[in-house]
CSV table of C-alpha atoms and ligand atoms in Angstrom, one decimal:
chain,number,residue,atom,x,y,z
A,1,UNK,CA,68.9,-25.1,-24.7
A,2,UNK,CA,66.3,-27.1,-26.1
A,3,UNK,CA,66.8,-30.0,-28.4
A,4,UNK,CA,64.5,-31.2,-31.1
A,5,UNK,CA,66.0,-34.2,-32.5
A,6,UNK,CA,65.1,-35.4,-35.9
A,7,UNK,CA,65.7,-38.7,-37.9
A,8,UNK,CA,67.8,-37.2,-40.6
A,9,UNK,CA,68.5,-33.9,-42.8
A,10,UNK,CA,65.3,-34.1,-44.5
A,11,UNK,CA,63.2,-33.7,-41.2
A,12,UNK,CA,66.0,-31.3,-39.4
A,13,UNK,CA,65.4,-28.9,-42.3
A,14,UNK,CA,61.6,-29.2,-42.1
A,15,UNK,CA,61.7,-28.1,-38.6
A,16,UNK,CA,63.6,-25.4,-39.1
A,17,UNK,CA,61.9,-24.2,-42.0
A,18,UNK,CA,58.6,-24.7,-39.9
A,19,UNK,CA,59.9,-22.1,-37.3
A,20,UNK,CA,61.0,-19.4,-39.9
A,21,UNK,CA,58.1,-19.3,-41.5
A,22,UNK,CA,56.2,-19.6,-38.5
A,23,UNK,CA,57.7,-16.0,-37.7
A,24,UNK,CA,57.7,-14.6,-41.3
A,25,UNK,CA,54.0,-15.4,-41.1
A,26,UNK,CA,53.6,-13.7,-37.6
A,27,UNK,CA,55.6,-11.0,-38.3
A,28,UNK,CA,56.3,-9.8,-41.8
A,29,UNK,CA,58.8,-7.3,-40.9
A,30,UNK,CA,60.9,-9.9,-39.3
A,31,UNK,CA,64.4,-10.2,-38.9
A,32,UNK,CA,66.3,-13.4,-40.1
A,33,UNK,CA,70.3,-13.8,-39.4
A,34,UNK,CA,71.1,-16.4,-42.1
A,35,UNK,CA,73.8,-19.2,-42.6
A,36,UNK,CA,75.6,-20.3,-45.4
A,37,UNK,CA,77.3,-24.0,-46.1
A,38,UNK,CA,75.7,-27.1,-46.5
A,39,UNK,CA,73.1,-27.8,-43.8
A,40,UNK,CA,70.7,-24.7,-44.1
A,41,UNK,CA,70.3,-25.7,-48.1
A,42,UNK,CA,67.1,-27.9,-47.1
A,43,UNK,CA,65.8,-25.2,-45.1
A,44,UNK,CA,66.6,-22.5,-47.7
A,45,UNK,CA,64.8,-24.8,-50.4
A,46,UNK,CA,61.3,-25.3,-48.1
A,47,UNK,CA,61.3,-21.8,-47.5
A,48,UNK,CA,61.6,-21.1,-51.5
A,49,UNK,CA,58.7,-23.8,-52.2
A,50,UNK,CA,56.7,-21.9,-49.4
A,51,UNK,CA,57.3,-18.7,-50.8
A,52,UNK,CA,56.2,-20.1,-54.5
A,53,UNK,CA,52.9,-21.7,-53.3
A,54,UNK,CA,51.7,-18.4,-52.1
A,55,UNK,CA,52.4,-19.6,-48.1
A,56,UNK,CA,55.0,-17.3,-47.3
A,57,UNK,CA,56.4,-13.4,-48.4
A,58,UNK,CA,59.1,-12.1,-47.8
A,59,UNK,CA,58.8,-8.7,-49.2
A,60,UNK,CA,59.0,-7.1,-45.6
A,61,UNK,CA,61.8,-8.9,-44.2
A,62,UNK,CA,65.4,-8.0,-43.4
A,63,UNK,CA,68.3,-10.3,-43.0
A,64,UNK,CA,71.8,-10.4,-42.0
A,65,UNK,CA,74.2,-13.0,-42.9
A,66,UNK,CA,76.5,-14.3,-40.7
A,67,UNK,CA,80.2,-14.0,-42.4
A,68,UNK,CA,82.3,-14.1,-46.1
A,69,UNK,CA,85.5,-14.9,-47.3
A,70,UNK,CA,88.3,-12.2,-47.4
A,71,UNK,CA,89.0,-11.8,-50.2
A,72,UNK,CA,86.8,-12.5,-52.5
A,73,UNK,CA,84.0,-11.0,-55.1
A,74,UNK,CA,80.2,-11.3,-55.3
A,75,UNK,CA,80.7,-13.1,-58.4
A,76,UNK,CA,82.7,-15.6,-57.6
A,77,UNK,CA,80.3,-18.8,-57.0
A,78,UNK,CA,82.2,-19.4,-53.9
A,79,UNK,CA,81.3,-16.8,-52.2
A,80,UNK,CA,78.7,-16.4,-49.9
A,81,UNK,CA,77.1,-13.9,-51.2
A,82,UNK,CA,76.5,-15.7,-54.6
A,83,UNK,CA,75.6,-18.9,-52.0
A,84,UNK,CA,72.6,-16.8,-50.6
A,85,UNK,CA,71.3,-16.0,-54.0
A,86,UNK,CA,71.5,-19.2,-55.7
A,87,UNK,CA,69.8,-20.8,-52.7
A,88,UNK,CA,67.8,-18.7,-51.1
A,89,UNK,CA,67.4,-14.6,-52.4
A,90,UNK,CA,67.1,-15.2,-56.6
A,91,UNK,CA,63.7,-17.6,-55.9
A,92,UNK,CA,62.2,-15.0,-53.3
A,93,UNK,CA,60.7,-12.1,-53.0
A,94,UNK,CA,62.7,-10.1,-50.6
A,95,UNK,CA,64.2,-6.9,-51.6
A,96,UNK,CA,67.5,-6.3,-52.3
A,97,UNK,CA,68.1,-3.3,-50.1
A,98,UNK,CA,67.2,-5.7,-47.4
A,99,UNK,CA,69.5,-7.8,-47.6
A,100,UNK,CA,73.0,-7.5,-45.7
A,101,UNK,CA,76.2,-9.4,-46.3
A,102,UNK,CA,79.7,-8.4,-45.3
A,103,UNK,CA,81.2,-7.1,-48.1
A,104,UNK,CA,84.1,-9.7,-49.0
A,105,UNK,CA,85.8,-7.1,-52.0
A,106,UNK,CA,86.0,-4.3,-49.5
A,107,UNK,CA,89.2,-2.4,-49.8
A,108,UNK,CA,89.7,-2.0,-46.0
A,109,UNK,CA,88.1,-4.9,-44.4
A,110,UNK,CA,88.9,-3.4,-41.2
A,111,UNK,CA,86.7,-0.5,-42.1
A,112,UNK,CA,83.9,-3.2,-43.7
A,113,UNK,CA,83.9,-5.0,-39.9
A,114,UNK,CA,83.2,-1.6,-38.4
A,115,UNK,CA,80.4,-0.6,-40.8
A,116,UNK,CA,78.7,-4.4,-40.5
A,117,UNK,CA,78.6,-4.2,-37.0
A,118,UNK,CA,77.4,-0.9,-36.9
A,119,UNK,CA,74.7,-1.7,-39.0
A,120,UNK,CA,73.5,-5.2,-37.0
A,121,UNK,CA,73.4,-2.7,-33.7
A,122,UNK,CA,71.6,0.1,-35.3
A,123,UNK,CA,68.8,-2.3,-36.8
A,124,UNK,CA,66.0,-4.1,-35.1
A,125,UNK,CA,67.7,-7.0,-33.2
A,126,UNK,CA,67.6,-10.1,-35.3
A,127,UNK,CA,64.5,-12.4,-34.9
A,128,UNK,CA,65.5,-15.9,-35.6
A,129,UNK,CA,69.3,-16.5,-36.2
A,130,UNK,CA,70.4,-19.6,-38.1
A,131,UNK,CA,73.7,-21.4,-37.5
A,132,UNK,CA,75.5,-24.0,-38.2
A,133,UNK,CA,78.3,-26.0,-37.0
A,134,UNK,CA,81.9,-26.3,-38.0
A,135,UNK,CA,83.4,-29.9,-37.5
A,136,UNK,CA,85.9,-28.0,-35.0
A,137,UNK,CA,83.1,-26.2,-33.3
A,138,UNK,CA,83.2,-22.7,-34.6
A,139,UNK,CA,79.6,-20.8,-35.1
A,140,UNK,CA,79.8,-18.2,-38.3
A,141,UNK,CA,83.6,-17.9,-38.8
A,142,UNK,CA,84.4,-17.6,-34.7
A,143,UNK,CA,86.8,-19.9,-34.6
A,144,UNK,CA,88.4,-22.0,-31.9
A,145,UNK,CA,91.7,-19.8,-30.1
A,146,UNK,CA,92.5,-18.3,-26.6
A,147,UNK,CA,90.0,-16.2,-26.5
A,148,UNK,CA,86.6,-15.3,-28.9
A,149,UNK,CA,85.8,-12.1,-30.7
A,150,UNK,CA,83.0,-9.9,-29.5
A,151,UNK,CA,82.4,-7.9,-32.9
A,152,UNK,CA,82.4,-8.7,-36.7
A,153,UNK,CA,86.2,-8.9,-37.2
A,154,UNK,CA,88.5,-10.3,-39.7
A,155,UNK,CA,89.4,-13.8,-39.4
A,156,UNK,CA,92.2,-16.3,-40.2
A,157,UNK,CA,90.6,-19.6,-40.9
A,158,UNK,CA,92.3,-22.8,-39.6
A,159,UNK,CA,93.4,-25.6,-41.0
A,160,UNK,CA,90.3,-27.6,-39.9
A,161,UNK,CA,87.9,-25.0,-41.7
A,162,UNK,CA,89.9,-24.7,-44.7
A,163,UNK,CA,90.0,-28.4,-45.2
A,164,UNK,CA,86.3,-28.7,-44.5
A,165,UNK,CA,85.7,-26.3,-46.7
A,166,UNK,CA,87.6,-27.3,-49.6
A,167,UNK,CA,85.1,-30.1,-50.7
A,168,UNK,CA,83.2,-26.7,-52.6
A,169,UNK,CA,86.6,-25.4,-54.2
A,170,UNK,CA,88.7,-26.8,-56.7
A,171,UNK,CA,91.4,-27.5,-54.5
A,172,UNK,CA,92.4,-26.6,-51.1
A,173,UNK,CA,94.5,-23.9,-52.1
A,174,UNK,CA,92.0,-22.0,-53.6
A,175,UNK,CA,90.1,-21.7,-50.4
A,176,UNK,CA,90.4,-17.8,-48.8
A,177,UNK,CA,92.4,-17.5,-46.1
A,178,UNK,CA,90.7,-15.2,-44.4
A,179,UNK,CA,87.2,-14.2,-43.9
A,180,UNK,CA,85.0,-11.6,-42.2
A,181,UNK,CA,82.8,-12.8,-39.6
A,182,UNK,CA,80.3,-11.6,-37.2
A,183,UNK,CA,81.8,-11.6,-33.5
A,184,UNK,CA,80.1,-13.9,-31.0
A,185,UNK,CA,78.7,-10.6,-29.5
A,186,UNK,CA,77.0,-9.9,-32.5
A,187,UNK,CA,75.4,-13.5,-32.8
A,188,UNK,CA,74.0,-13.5,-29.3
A,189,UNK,CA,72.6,-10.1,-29.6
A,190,UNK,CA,69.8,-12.3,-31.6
A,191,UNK,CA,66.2,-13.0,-29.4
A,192,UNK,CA,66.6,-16.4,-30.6
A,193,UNK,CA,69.4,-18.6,-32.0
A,194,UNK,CA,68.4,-22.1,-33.8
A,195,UNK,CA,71.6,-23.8,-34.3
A,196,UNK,CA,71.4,-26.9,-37.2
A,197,UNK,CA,73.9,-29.9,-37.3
A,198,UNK,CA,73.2,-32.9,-39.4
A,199,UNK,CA,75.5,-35.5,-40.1
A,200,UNK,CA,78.1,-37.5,-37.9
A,201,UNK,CA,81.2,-35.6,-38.6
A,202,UNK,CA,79.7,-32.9,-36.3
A,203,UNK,CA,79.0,-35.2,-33.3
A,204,UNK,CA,81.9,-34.1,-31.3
A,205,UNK,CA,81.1,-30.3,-31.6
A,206,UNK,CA,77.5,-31.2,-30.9
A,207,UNK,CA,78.6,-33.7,-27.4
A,208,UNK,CA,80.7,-30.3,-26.5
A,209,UNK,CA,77.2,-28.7,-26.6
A,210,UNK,CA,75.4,-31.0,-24.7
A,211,UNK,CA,77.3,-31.1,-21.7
A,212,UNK,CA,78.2,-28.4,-19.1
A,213,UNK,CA,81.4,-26.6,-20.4
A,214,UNK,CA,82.0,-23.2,-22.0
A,215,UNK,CA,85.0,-23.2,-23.7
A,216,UNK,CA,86.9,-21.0,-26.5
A,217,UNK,CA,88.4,-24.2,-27.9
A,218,UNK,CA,84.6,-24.9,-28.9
A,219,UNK,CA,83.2,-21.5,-29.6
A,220,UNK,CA,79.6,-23.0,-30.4
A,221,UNK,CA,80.0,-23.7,-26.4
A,222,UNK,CA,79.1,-20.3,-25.5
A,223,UNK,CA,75.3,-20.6,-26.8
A,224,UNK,CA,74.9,-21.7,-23.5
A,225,UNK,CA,75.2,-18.4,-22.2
A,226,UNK,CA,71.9,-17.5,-24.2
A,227,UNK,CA,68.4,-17.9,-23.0
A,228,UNK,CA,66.8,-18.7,-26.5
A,229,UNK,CA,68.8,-21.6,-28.0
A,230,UNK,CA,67.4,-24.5,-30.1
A,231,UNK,CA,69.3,-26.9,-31.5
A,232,UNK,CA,67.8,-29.0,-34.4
A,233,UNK,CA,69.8,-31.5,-35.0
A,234,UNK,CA,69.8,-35.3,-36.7
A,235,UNK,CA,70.3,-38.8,-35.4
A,236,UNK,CA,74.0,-38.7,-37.0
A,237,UNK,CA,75.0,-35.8,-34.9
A,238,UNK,CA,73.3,-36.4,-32.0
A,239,UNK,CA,74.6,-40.3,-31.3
A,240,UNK,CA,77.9,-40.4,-33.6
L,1,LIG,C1,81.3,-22.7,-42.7
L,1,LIG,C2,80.5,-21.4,-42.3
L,1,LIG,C3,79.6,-21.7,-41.1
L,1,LIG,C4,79.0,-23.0,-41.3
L,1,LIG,C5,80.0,-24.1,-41.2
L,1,LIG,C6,79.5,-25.5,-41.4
L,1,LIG,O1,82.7,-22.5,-42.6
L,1,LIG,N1,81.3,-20.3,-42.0
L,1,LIG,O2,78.7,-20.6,-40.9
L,1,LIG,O3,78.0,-23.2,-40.3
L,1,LIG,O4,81.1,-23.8,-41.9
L,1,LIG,O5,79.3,-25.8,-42.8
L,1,LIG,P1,78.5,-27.0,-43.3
L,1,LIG,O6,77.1,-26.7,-43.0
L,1,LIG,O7,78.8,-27.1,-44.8
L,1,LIG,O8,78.9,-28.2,-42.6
């Protein structure tokens, strides 16, 4: 795994803008799995400014997102699907038809894991694929358990998650459940994987990552097992 280690957010999400548009430059029909929370928003935003000053375009490339809540609509602002568009797809120009999110208002979300994973592993591998971190470890919404998903699947979020996450709801309660989430299968399937953690609640997930072990109680762990890996990550996370 290679480590670029950065002073703060500010510089973690220039890097990682940097490589994206590094590739969208190289290859315009480029694949992108994208993220959704708090850390790729800096990245997001340099990629729109790029795209604005003529740098970068997007009209030829596909992307994937990693996972979305269960239940949950397209319209509701905490969705992920609304995320993406408020920070990322409504400022672009990529098309629409090339853009792939699991579908969170599915009627059978067992059915909706099927036909996402279907479509990741009938499509061009992706190119770059952005993560983040949860505090507890888990990479999209694989999270910690006896054993790790292989495919998308439908998952029951822990305590930990939903309690992260409840900082972008009204209350904790009105966080989903449940979400969909591409399986760790599915995420290393990518040709390369830059994971970004900023910030010092994510220290212990990001020492878990730095040492030797592979471990299901820290499914970010498993990156390991890939040959591509960067992690971009600030002083915060790196030191504690
Ligand atoms: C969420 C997402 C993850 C994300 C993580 C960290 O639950 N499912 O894809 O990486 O939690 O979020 P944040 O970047 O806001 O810390």
């Amino acid at each position: 795994m290679k480590l670029i280690l950065c002073k703060n957010y500010d510089e973690m999400s220039e890097k990682a803008a940097a490589e994206i548009a590094c590739l969208v430059k190289k290859a315009p029909d480029c694949t992108l799995g994208l993220a959704t929370g708090s850390t790729p928003v800096g990245t997001y935003k340099r990629l729109t400014n790029m795209y604005k000053s003529g740098e970068l375009d997007f009209s030829g490339v596909k992307t994937f997102n990693l996972d979305e809540y269960y239940p949950i609509s397209p319209e509701n602002s905490q969705s992920y699907d609304f995320f993406m568009k408020k920070n990322l797809f409504d400022h672009i120009n990529i098309k629409k038809e090339n853009v792939n999110i699991p579908k969170g208002s599915a009627n059978d979300p067992e059915r909706e894991c099927q036909r996402y994973e279907e479509l990741v592993r009938s499509s061009d591998p992706v190119d770059i694929q952005i993560l983040g971190i949860g505090v507890n470890g888990h990479i999209g919404f694989n999270e910690p358990g006896e054993y790790l998903h292989a495919s998308t699947h439908v998952t029951e979020l822990t305590e930990s998650t939903i309690s992260a996450n409840a900082r972008f709801f009204e209350s904790e309660d009105e966080v989903p459940k449940k979400a969909i989430t591409m399986g760790i299968g599915t995420i290393l399937r990518a040709k390369k994987i830059i994971l970004l953690a900023s910030g010092r609640a994510k220290h212990a997930a990001i020492s878990a990552l730095l040492d030797d072990r592979i471990t299901t109680d820290i499914p970010a762990t498993i990156l390991k097992t890939h040959g591509n890996v960067i992690l971009i990550c600030d002083e915060e996370a790196y030191y504690g």
